[in-house]
Amino acid sequence: MKTIQITEPGRIRVIETSKPELKPAHILLKIRYVGFCGSDLNTFRGLNPLVRLPIIPGHEIGAVIESVGEDVPSDLKPGMNATVNPYTNCGNCPACRNGRHNSCEFNQTFGVQRDGAMSEYILVPWQKVIADNDISTRDFALVEPMSVGFHAVNRAEVTDMNTVMVIGCGMIGLGAIVRTVLRGARVIAVDVDDRKLELAKRLGAQYTVNSSQENLHEHIWEITDKNGADVIIEAVGRSETYLASISEAAFTGRVVYIGYAKEKIPFDTQYFVKKEVDVRGSRNAMPCDFKAVIEYMKRGTCPVEELITAIYPPEESQEALEKWVANPGEVSSILIEFS
């Protein structure tokens, strides 16, 4: 079967691999769409320390159930559209014992710590399959990254009384904006690309700031009556956005980091203490986050076509990532379509 593999930094090839054999308690999925995410981009650029090459990328999945093994619940049937919860959990580490399986110490995510889903077929335990024929396979490929944004909003404990600044309007940041709007909070979207900021407005952000052209602090100061934002959700992973998250947070505010910074960051730690800020990490997503995104998608109000920057066949995956590297600010989501 046709499979995409990142073999070395800057190099992708399409290879032939064996079709998985069905086994008990597992489901064979026919892949229709898989999204490239930021971790795949960093793998391609040679900047992902969690990855050992060569690797099959991809964990943003839209698929059809091809066949089911023995001991699979009867509500999961061949022909159903589906996506996959792409994380593993050990069940024994502190995170798992606390019920936060998304943060398992020994998690292995598709396309990161283990081979991913960019193949014509994949075999997964039935417990990881989420099926719903009211969602298209294309739209299912958007569910996982939006779920990561939804989870960050849960971590931030956002309420309708909050002003929330979301830094970064890629798919994960847009997911955070959607979830924040659904909770009735006021949203300030920050990015360096005006097209992404326009999309953030379409999704409900009341304010936008292009931080490459405007003074972020002055805008936040004006919008919040010189208080700062109650909640900051950082979905970029750069030194300047990590630092801005602390400086623009209100006293006793909450800062949630999703993005991985690639370098050490010199924080002025006095603000952690003076402001008594709550600083939290947000990793992956919980099953409830996937469910919430799917229910949102079913409303039919999500501008899905605008969230998808481009769709490529497997043979053009090298070109797809090269274009993303050349124009990182212009990409929301890139899908690979397996026909």
mmCIF file of C-alpha atoms in Angstrom:
data_model
loop_
_atom_site.group_PDB
_atom_site.id
_atom_site.type_symbol
_atom_site.label_atom_id
_atom_site.label_comp_id
_atom_site.label_asym_id
_atom_site.label_seq_id
_atom_site.Cartn_x
_atom_site.Cartn_y
_atom_site.Cartn_z
ATOM 1 C CA MET A 1 0.000 0.000 0.000
ATOM 2 C CA LYS A 2 1.054 3.598 -0.595
ATOM 3 C CA THR A 3 2.744 5.187 2.446
ATOM 4 C CA ILE A 4 4.412 8.558 3.078
ATOM 5 C CA GLN A 5 7.681 8.563 5.005
ATOM 6 C CA ILE A 6 9.953 11.366 6.202
ATOM 7 C CA THR A 7 13.373 9.814 5.696
ATOM 8 C CA GLU A 8 15.643 12.689 6.743
ATOM 9 C CA PRO A 9 15.312 16.444 7.360
ATOM 10 C CA GLY A 10 13.865 18.035 4.228
ATOM 11 C CA ARG A 11 13.178 14.740 2.504
ATOM 12 C CA ILE A 12 9.886 12.859 1.963
ATOM 13 C CA ARG A 13 9.272 9.840 -0.180
ATOM 14 C CA VAL A 14 6.312 7.620 -1.055
ATOM 15 C CA ILE A 15 7.034 3.965 -0.319
ATOM 16 C CA GLU A 16 5.174 0.663 -0.553
ATOM 17 C CA THR A 17 4.298 -1.085 2.709
ATOM 18 C CA SER A 18 2.210 -4.144 3.567
ATOM 19 C CA LYS A 19 -1.481 -3.762 4.294
ATOM 20 C CA PRO A 20 -2.157 -4.498 7.999
ATOM 21 C CA GLU A 21 -3.893 -7.772 8.826
ATOM 22 C CA LEU A 22 -7.066 -7.573 10.866
ATOM 23 C CA LYS A 23 -6.895 -8.965 14.402
ATOM 24 C CA PRO A 24 -9.284 -9.239 17.373
ATOM 25 C CA ALA A 25 -10.370 -6.043 19.148
ATOM 26 C CA HIS A 26 -8.994 -3.942 16.283
ATOM 27 C CA ILE A 27 -10.421 -1.986 13.368
ATOM 28 C CA LEU A 28 -8.944 -1.665 9.890
ATOM 29 C CA LEU A 29 -9.379 1.869 8.579
ATOM 30 C CA LYS A 30 -9.224 2.974 4.965
ATOM 31 C CA ILE A 31 -7.533 6.379 5.091
ATOM 32 C CA ARG A 32 -9.108 9.178 3.063
ATOM 33 C CA TYR A 33 -7.430 12.307 4.481
ATOM 34 C CA VAL A 34 -4.559 12.979 6.882
ATOM 35 C CA GLY A 35 -3.483 16.455 7.961
ATOM 36 C CA PHE A 36 0.094 17.645 8.288
ATOM 37 C CA CYS A 37 0.496 19.337 11.677
ATOM 38 C CA GLY A 38 3.150 21.546 13.240
ATOM 39 C CA SER A 39 4.982 18.547 14.704
ATOM 40 C CA ASP A 40 5.207 17.016 11.219
ATOM 41 C CA LEU A 41 6.561 20.306 9.899
ATOM 42 C CA ASN A 42 9.209 20.375 12.626
ATOM 43 C CA THR A 43 10.106 16.760 11.860
ATOM 44 C CA PHE A 44 10.558 17.723 8.208
ATOM 45 C CA ARG A 45 12.729 20.669 9.268
ATOM 46 C CA GLY A 46 14.815 18.480 11.598
ATOM 47 C CA LEU A 47 13.603 20.355 14.688
ATOM 48 C CA ASN A 48 11.533 17.706 16.446
ATOM 49 C CA PRO A 49 13.597 16.082 19.244
ATOM 50 C CA LEU A 50 10.875 13.514 19.946
ATOM 51 C CA VAL A 51 11.173 11.880 16.512
ATOM 52 C CA ARG A 52 13.607 9.281 15.212
ATOM 53 C CA LEU A 53 13.809 9.137 11.430
ATOM 54 C CA PRO A 54 12.654 7.577 9.212
ATOM 55 C CA ILE A 55 9.043 7.913 10.323
ATOM 56 C CA ILE A 56 5.564 7.818 8.834
ATOM 57 C CA PRO A 57 3.922 11.142 9.818
ATOM 58 C CA GLY A 58 0.309 12.021 10.480
ATOM 59 C CA HIS A 59 -2.254 11.887 13.276
ATOM 60 C CA GLU A 60 -5.047 14.162 12.004
ATOM 61 C CA ILE A 61 -7.189 11.452 10.473
ATOM 62 C CA GLY A 62 -10.306 11.160 8.318
ATOM 63 C CA ALA A 63 -11.066 7.554 7.401
ATOM 64 C CA VAL A 64 -13.704 4.907 6.669
ATOM 65 C CA ILE A 65 -14.058 1.689 8.646
ATOM 66 C CA GLU A 66 -12.962 -1.059 6.251
ATOM 67 C CA SER A 67 -13.489 -4.059 8.543
ATOM 68 C CA VAL A 68 -13.765 -4.913 12.233
ATOM 69 C CA GLY A 69 -12.198 -7.734 14.205
ATOM 70 C CA GLU A 70 -13.731 -9.996 16.796
ATOM 71 C CA ASP A 71 -14.774 -8.435 20.101
ATOM 72 C CA VAL A 72 -15.451 -5.009 18.561
ATOM 73 C CA PRO A 73 -18.714 -3.344 19.723
ATOM 74 C CA SER A 74 -21.568 -3.687 17.253
ATOM 75 C CA ASP A 75 -22.048 0.073 16.894
ATOM 76 C CA LEU A 76 -18.737 0.293 14.995
ATOM 77 C CA LYS A 77 -19.540 -0.995 11.514
ATOM 78 C CA PRO A 78 -17.809 -1.167 8.124
ATOM 79 C CA GLY A 79 -18.605 1.857 5.975
ATOM 80 C CA MET A 80 -18.773 4.349 8.855
ATOM 81 C CA ASN A 81 -16.754 7.574 8.674
ATOM 82 C CA ALA A 82 -14.253 7.836 11.502
ATOM 83 C CA THR A 83 -11.280 9.512 13.084
ATOM 84 C CA VAL A 84 -8.772 8.271 15.653
ATOM 85 C CA ASN A 85 -7.617 9.358 19.074
ATOM 86 C CA PRO A 86 -3.903 9.079 18.157
ATOM 87 C CA TYR A 87 -2.371 8.953 21.640
ATOM 88 C CA THR A 88 -1.456 6.021 23.872
ATOM 89 C CA ASN A 89 -1.417 5.805 27.647
ATOM 90 C CA CYS A 90 0.193 3.349 30.032
ATOM 91 C CA GLY A 91 -2.452 3.417 32.779
ATOM 92 C CA ASN A 92 0.150 3.427 35.565
ATOM 93 C CA CYS A 93 2.045 6.736 35.544
ATOM 94 C CA PRO A 94 0.976 9.683 37.745
ATOM 95 C CA ALA A 95 -0.939 11.346 34.884
ATOM 96 C CA CYS A 96 -2.874 8.176 34.099
ATOM 97 C CA ARG A 97 -3.624 7.537 37.767
ATOM 98 C CA ASN A 98 -4.997 11.079 37.957
ATOM 99 C CA GLY A 99 -7.297 10.421 34.998
ATOM 100 C CA ARG A 100 -5.342 12.677 32.626
ATOM 101 C CA HIS A 101 -4.407 10.074 30.067
ATOM 102 C CA ASN A 102 -3.630 12.719 27.445
ATOM 103 C CA SER A 103 -0.515 13.617 29.465
ATOM 104 C CA CYS A 104 0.733 10.058 29.973
ATOM 105 C CA GLU A 105 4.444 10.047 30.756
ATOM 106 C CA PHE A 106 4.924 7.282 28.187
ATOM 107 C CA ASN A 107 2.498 8.564 25.539
ATOM 108 C CA GLN A 108 3.237 7.662 21.940
ATOM 109 C CA THR A 109 1.470 9.840 19.404
ATOM 110 C CA PHE A 110 1.007 8.743 15.798
ATOM 111 C CA GLY A 111 3.704 10.312 13.638
ATOM 112 C CA VAL A 112 5.821 11.439 16.591
ATOM 113 C CA GLN A 113 6.972 8.661 18.912
ATOM 114 C CA ARG A 114 5.635 5.945 16.551
ATOM 115 C CA ASP A 115 4.712 5.611 12.882
ATOM 116 C CA GLY A 116 1.643 7.594 11.938
ATOM 117 C CA ALA A 117 -1.368 7.382 9.663
ATOM 118 C CA MET A 118 -0.148 8.551 6.242
ATOM 119 C CA SER A 119 -0.842 5.205 4.604
ATOM 120 C CA GLU A 120 -3.743 3.810 2.640
ATOM 121 C CA TYR A 121 -4.746 1.645 5.619
ATOM 122 C CA ILE A 122 -4.036 1.590 9.345
ATOM 123 C CA LEU A 123 -4.986 -0.860 12.078
ATOM 124 C CA VAL A 124 -5.981 0.551 15.483
ATOM 125 C CA PRO A 125 -7.573 -0.739 18.703
ATOM 126 C CA TRP A 126 -11.319 -0.181 18.555
ATOM 127 C CA GLN A 127 -11.202 1.965 21.714
ATOM 128 C CA LYS A 128 -9.299 4.642 19.764
ATOM 129 C CA VAL A 129 -11.829 4.895 16.918
ATOM 130 C CA ILE A 130 -14.459 7.647 16.905
ATOM 131 C CA ALA A 131 -17.115 7.025 14.235
ATOM 132 C CA ASP A 132 -19.966 9.256 13.086
ATOM 133 C CA ASN A 133 -21.545 9.349 9.637
ATOM 134 C CA ASP A 134 -22.724 12.918 10.198
ATOM 135 C CA ILE A 135 -19.110 14.063 9.742
ATOM 136 C CA SER A 136 -17.339 13.730 6.383
ATOM 137 C CA THR A 137 -13.936 12.077 6.216
ATOM 138 C CA ARG A 138 -12.422 15.400 5.136
ATOM 139 C CA ASP A 139 -13.880 17.226 8.119
ATOM 140 C CA PHE A 140 -12.855 14.427 10.473
ATOM 141 C CA ALA A 141 -9.221 15.252 9.597
ATOM 142 C CA LEU A 142 -9.709 18.629 11.320
ATOM 143 C CA VAL A 143 -11.087 17.233 14.574
ATOM 144 C CA GLU A 144 -7.838 16.300 16.344
ATOM 145 C CA PRO A 145 -6.057 19.682 16.037
ATOM 146 C CA MET A 146 -9.204 21.550 17.036
ATOM 147 C CA SER A 147 -9.552 19.185 20.014
ATOM 148 C CA VAL A 148 -6.092 20.235 21.200
ATOM 149 C CA GLY A 149 -7.306 23.850 21.220
ATOM 150 C CA PHE A 150 -10.514 22.870 22.996
ATOM 151 C CA HIS A 151 -8.470 21.086 25.659
ATOM 152 C CA ALA A 152 -6.362 24.200 26.309
ATOM 153 C CA VAL A 153 -9.534 26.155 27.034
ATOM 154 C CA ASN A 154 -10.534 23.510 29.554
ATOM 155 C CA ARG A 155 -7.094 23.751 31.149
ATOM 156 C CA ALA A 156 -7.552 27.532 31.364
ATOM 157 C CA GLU A 157 -10.951 27.149 33.068
ATOM 158 C CA VAL A 158 -12.394 29.845 30.809
ATOM 159 C CA THR A 159 -15.737 31.345 31.824
ATOM 160 C CA ASP A 160 -18.065 33.923 30.284
ATOM 161 C CA MET A 161 -16.530 36.555 32.588
ATOM 162 C CA ASN A 162 -13.066 36.289 31.033
ATOM 163 C CA THR A 163 -11.139 38.181 28.396
ATOM 164 C CA VAL A 164 -8.999 35.596 26.620
ATOM 165 C CA MET A 165 -6.038 36.309 24.350
ATOM 166 C CA VAL A 166 -5.161 33.490 21.944
ATOM 167 C CA ILE A 167 -1.696 33.824 20.413
ATOM 168 C CA GLY A 168 -1.418 31.940 17.134
ATOM 169 C CA CYS A 169 -4.289 31.317 14.723
ATOM 170 C CA GLY A 170 -3.279 28.014 13.200
ATOM 171 C CA MET A 171 -5.692 25.103 13.537
ATOM 172 C CA ILE A 172 -4.988 24.599 17.239
ATOM 173 C CA GLY A 173 -5.315 28.289 18.056
ATOM 174 C CA LEU A 174 -8.510 28.521 16.021
ATOM 175 C CA GLY A 175 -9.856 25.580 17.993
ATOM 176 C CA ALA A 176 -9.103 27.487 21.195
ATOM 177 C CA ILE A 177 -10.928 30.516 19.806
ATOM 178 C CA VAL A 178 -14.002 28.464 18.908
ATOM 179 C CA ARG A 179 -14.194 26.848 22.349
ATOM 180 C CA THR A 180 -13.690 30.187 24.092
ATOM 181 C CA VAL A 181 -16.467 31.793 22.049
ATOM 182 C CA LEU A 182 -18.774 28.870 22.827
ATOM 183 C CA ARG A 183 -18.187 29.579 26.513
ATOM 184 C CA GLY A 184 -19.245 33.196 26.079
ATOM 185 C CA ALA A 185 -15.877 34.798 26.808
ATOM 186 C CA ARG A 186 -14.381 37.790 25.017
ATOM 187 C CA VAL A 187 -11.591 36.822 22.596
ATOM 188 C CA ILE A 188 -8.521 38.702 21.397
ATOM 189 C CA ALA A 189 -6.844 36.848 18.506
ATOM 190 C CA VAL A 190 -3.147 37.509 17.841
ATOM 191 C CA ASP A 191 -1.209 36.445 14.763
ATOM 192 C CA VAL A 192 1.183 37.783 12.118
ATOM 193 C CA ASP A 193 -1.060 36.987 9.134
ATOM 194 C CA ASP A 194 -4.106 39.136 8.334
ATOM 195 C CA ARG A 195 -5.923 36.293 6.573
ATOM 196 C CA LYS A 196 -5.751 34.142 9.667
ATOM 197 C CA LEU A 197 -6.966 37.048 11.764
ATOM 198 C CA GLU A 198 -9.941 37.523 9.442
ATOM 199 C CA LEU A 199 -10.773 33.860 9.875
ATOM 200 C CA ALA A 200 -10.497 34.277 13.640
ATOM 201 C CA LYS A 201 -13.109 37.032 13.389
ATOM 202 C CA ARG A 202 -15.369 34.716 11.397
ATOM 203 C CA LEU A 203 -15.087 32.216 14.228
ATOM 204 C CA GLY A 204 -16.124 34.793 16.819
ATOM 205 C CA ALA A 205 -13.037 36.710 17.973
ATOM 206 C CA GLN A 206 -14.089 40.256 18.915
ATOM 207 C CA TYR A 207 -10.611 41.758 18.573
ATOM 208 C CA THR A 208 -7.583 40.981 16.420
ATOM 209 C CA VAL A 209 -3.981 42.155 16.606
ATOM 210 C CA ASN A 210 -1.323 41.670 13.946
ATOM 211 C CA SER A 211 1.689 41.550 16.239
ATOM 212 C CA SER A 212 4.136 41.992 13.348
ATOM 213 C CA GLN A 213 2.633 45.378 12.463
ATOM 214 C CA GLU A 214 1.000 46.647 15.652
ATOM 215 C CA ASN A 215 2.118 47.192 19.230
ATOM 216 C CA LEU A 216 0.661 44.224 21.074
ATOM 217 C CA HIS A 217 0.973 45.709 24.551
ATOM 218 C CA GLU A 218 -0.737 48.972 23.588
ATOM 219 C CA HIS A 219 -3.669 47.120 22.034
ATOM 220 C CA ILE A 220 -4.120 44.760 24.977
ATOM 221 C CA TRP A 221 -3.824 47.670 27.395
ATOM 222 C CA GLU A 222 -6.562 49.547 25.521
ATOM 223 C CA ILE A 223 -8.906 46.572 25.100
ATOM 224 C CA THR A 224 -8.646 45.511 28.765
ATOM 225 C CA ASP A 225 -8.708 49.002 30.370
ATOM 226 C CA LYS A 226 -5.052 48.585 31.390
ATOM 227 C CA ASN A 227 -5.721 45.314 33.216
ATOM 228 C CA GLY A 228 -4.270 42.719 30.857
ATOM 229 C CA ALA A 229 -6.010 39.553 29.700
ATOM 230 C CA ASP A 230 -7.562 37.207 32.265
ATOM 231 C CA VAL A 231 -6.401 34.212 30.235
ATOM 232 C CA ILE A 232 -3.596 33.812 27.712
ATOM 233 C CA ILE A 233 -3.475 30.720 25.478
ATOM 234 C CA GLU A 234 -0.170 30.409 23.631
ATOM 235 C CA ALA A 235 -0.335 28.239 20.491
ATOM 236 C CA VAL A 236 2.891 29.170 18.705
ATOM 237 C CA GLY A 237 5.936 28.006 20.657
ATOM 238 C CA ARG A 238 8.333 30.898 20.157
ATOM 239 C CA SER A 239 10.402 32.768 22.713
ATOM 240 C CA GLU A 240 8.674 36.088 22.058
ATOM 241 C CA THR A 241 5.178 34.618 22.406
ATOM 242 C CA TYR A 242 6.110 32.770 25.603
ATOM 243 C CA LEU A 243 7.356 36.036 27.101
ATOM 244 C CA ALA A 244 4.391 38.064 25.840
ATOM 245 C CA SER A 245 2.026 35.608 27.505
ATOM 246 C CA ILE A 246 3.390 36.522 30.930
ATOM 247 C CA SER A 247 3.738 40.252 30.295
ATOM 248 C CA GLU A 248 0.202 40.666 28.909
ATOM 249 C CA ALA A 249 -1.526 38.542 31.558
ATOM 250 C CA ALA A 250 -3.586 40.305 34.182
ATOM 251 C CA PHE A 251 -2.633 40.075 37.842
ATOM 252 C CA THR A 252 -3.836 36.628 39.027
ATOM 253 C CA GLY A 253 -4.367 35.691 35.384
ATOM 254 C CA ARG A 254 -3.969 32.239 33.864
ATOM 255 C CA VAL A 255 -1.428 31.385 31.168
ATOM 256 C CA VAL A 256 -1.725 28.126 29.216
ATOM 257 C CA TYR A 257 1.068 27.001 26.915
ATOM 258 C CA ILE A 258 0.375 24.611 24.039
ATOM 259 C CA GLY A 259 3.321 25.381 21.759
ATOM 260 C CA TYR A 260 6.731 23.827 22.314
ATOM 261 C CA ALA A 261 9.480 26.452 22.388
ATOM 262 C CA LYS A 262 12.578 25.282 20.540
ATOM 263 C CA GLU A 263 15.046 27.164 22.729
ATOM 264 C CA LYS A 264 15.583 28.065 26.370
ATOM 265 C CA ILE A 265 13.674 31.202 27.392
ATOM 266 C CA PRO A 266 14.996 33.809 29.866
ATOM 267 C CA PHE A 267 11.909 34.727 31.887
ATOM 268 C CA ASP A 268 11.883 37.713 34.211
ATOM 269 C CA THR A 269 10.501 35.639 37.062
ATOM 270 C CA GLN A 270 9.406 38.589 39.197
ATOM 271 C CA TYR A 271 6.160 38.690 37.212
ATOM 272 C CA PHE A 272 5.319 35.106 38.102
ATOM 273 C CA VAL A 273 5.369 36.153 41.757
ATOM 274 C CA LYS A 274 4.066 39.716 41.605
ATOM 275 C CA LYS A 275 1.123 38.781 39.408
ATOM 276 C CA GLU A 276 0.611 35.408 41.088
ATOM 277 C CA VAL A 277 -0.158 33.976 37.666
ATOM 278 C CA ASP A 278 -1.219 30.382 37.144
ATOM 279 C CA VAL A 279 1.055 28.903 34.482
ATOM 280 C CA ARG A 280 -0.179 25.655 32.958
ATOM 281 C CA GLY A 281 0.785 23.329 30.162
ATOM 282 C CA SER A 282 -1.729 21.785 27.791
ATOM 283 C CA ARG A 283 -0.912 18.559 25.985
ATOM 284 C CA ASN A 284 -2.947 16.668 23.398
ATOM 285 C CA ALA A 285 -6.681 16.272 24.137
ATOM 286 C CA MET A 286 -9.139 14.198 26.128
ATOM 287 C CA PRO A 287 -12.003 12.118 24.664
ATOM 288 C CA CYS A 288 -14.440 14.778 25.877
ATOM 289 C CA ASP A 289 -12.592 17.351 23.761
ATOM 290 C CA PHE A 290 -12.967 15.211 20.638
ATOM 291 C CA LYS A 291 -16.672 14.827 21.407
ATOM 292 C CA ALA A 292 -17.114 18.574 21.870
ATOM 293 C CA VAL A 293 -15.433 19.361 18.543
ATOM 294 C CA ILE A 294 -17.573 16.809 16.714
ATOM 295 C CA GLU A 295 -20.748 18.285 18.188
ATOM 296 C CA TYR A 296 -19.564 21.741 17.108
ATOM 297 C CA MET A 297 -18.853 20.505 13.567
ATOM 298 C CA LYS A 298 -22.345 19.026 13.353
ATOM 299 C CA ARG A 299 -23.857 22.482 13.786
ATOM 300 C CA GLY A 300 -22.777 23.310 10.262
ATOM 301 C CA THR A 301 -21.512 26.765 11.209
ATOM 302 C CA CYS A 302 -17.799 26.001 10.932
ATOM 303 C CA PRO A 303 -16.245 27.490 7.748
ATOM 304 C CA VAL A 304 -14.389 24.258 6.984
ATOM 305 C CA GLU A 305 -13.292 25.230 3.476
ATOM 306 C CA GLU A 306 -11.525 28.282 4.876
ATOM 307 C CA LEU A 307 -9.699 26.206 7.481
ATOM 308 C CA ILE A 308 -8.112 24.015 4.805
ATOM 309 C CA THR A 309 -5.258 25.805 3.085
ATOM 310 C CA ALA A 310 -4.618 23.093 0.485
ATOM 311 C CA ILE A 311 -5.180 19.415 -0.335
ATOM 312 C CA TYR A 312 -2.419 17.392 -2.028
ATOM 313 C CA PRO A 313 -2.053 13.812 -3.254
ATOM 314 C CA PRO A 314 0.643 11.715 -1.530
ATOM 315 C CA GLU A 315 3.043 12.208 -4.433
ATOM 316 C CA GLU A 316 3.084 15.965 -3.768
ATOM 317 C CA SER A 317 3.685 15.791 -0.005
ATOM 318 C CA GLN A 318 7.284 16.989 -0.442
ATOM 319 C CA GLU A 319 6.029 20.052 -2.304
ATOM 320 C CA ALA A 320 3.340 20.624 0.337
ATOM 321 C CA LEU A 321 5.816 20.803 3.221
ATOM 322 C CA GLU A 322 8.310 22.862 1.234
ATOM 323 C CA LYS A 323 5.596 25.459 0.610
ATOM 324 C CA TRP A 324 4.723 25.449 4.314
ATOM 325 C CA VAL A 325 8.364 25.979 5.272
ATOM 326 C CA ALA A 326 8.579 28.890 2.817
ATOM 327 C CA ASN A 327 5.324 30.522 3.972
ATOM 328 C CA PRO A 328 4.632 29.377 7.559
ATOM 329 C CA GLY A 329 2.294 32.243 8.408
ATOM 330 C CA GLU A 330 -0.072 31.508 5.541
ATOM 331 C CA VAL A 331 -0.942 27.894 6.395
ATOM 332 C CA SER A 332 -3.835 26.815 8.600
ATOM 333 C CA SER A 333 -4.179 23.202 7.537
ATOM 334 C CA ILE A 334 -2.691 21.010 4.795
ATOM 335 C CA LEU A 335 -4.395 17.715 4.004
ATOM 336 C CA ILE A 336 -3.072 14.725 2.096
ATOM 337 C CA GLU A 337 -5.817 12.883 0.222
ATOM 338 C CA PHE A 338 -5.556 9.134 -0.360
ATOM 339 C CA SER A 339 -7.872 8.282 -3.253
#
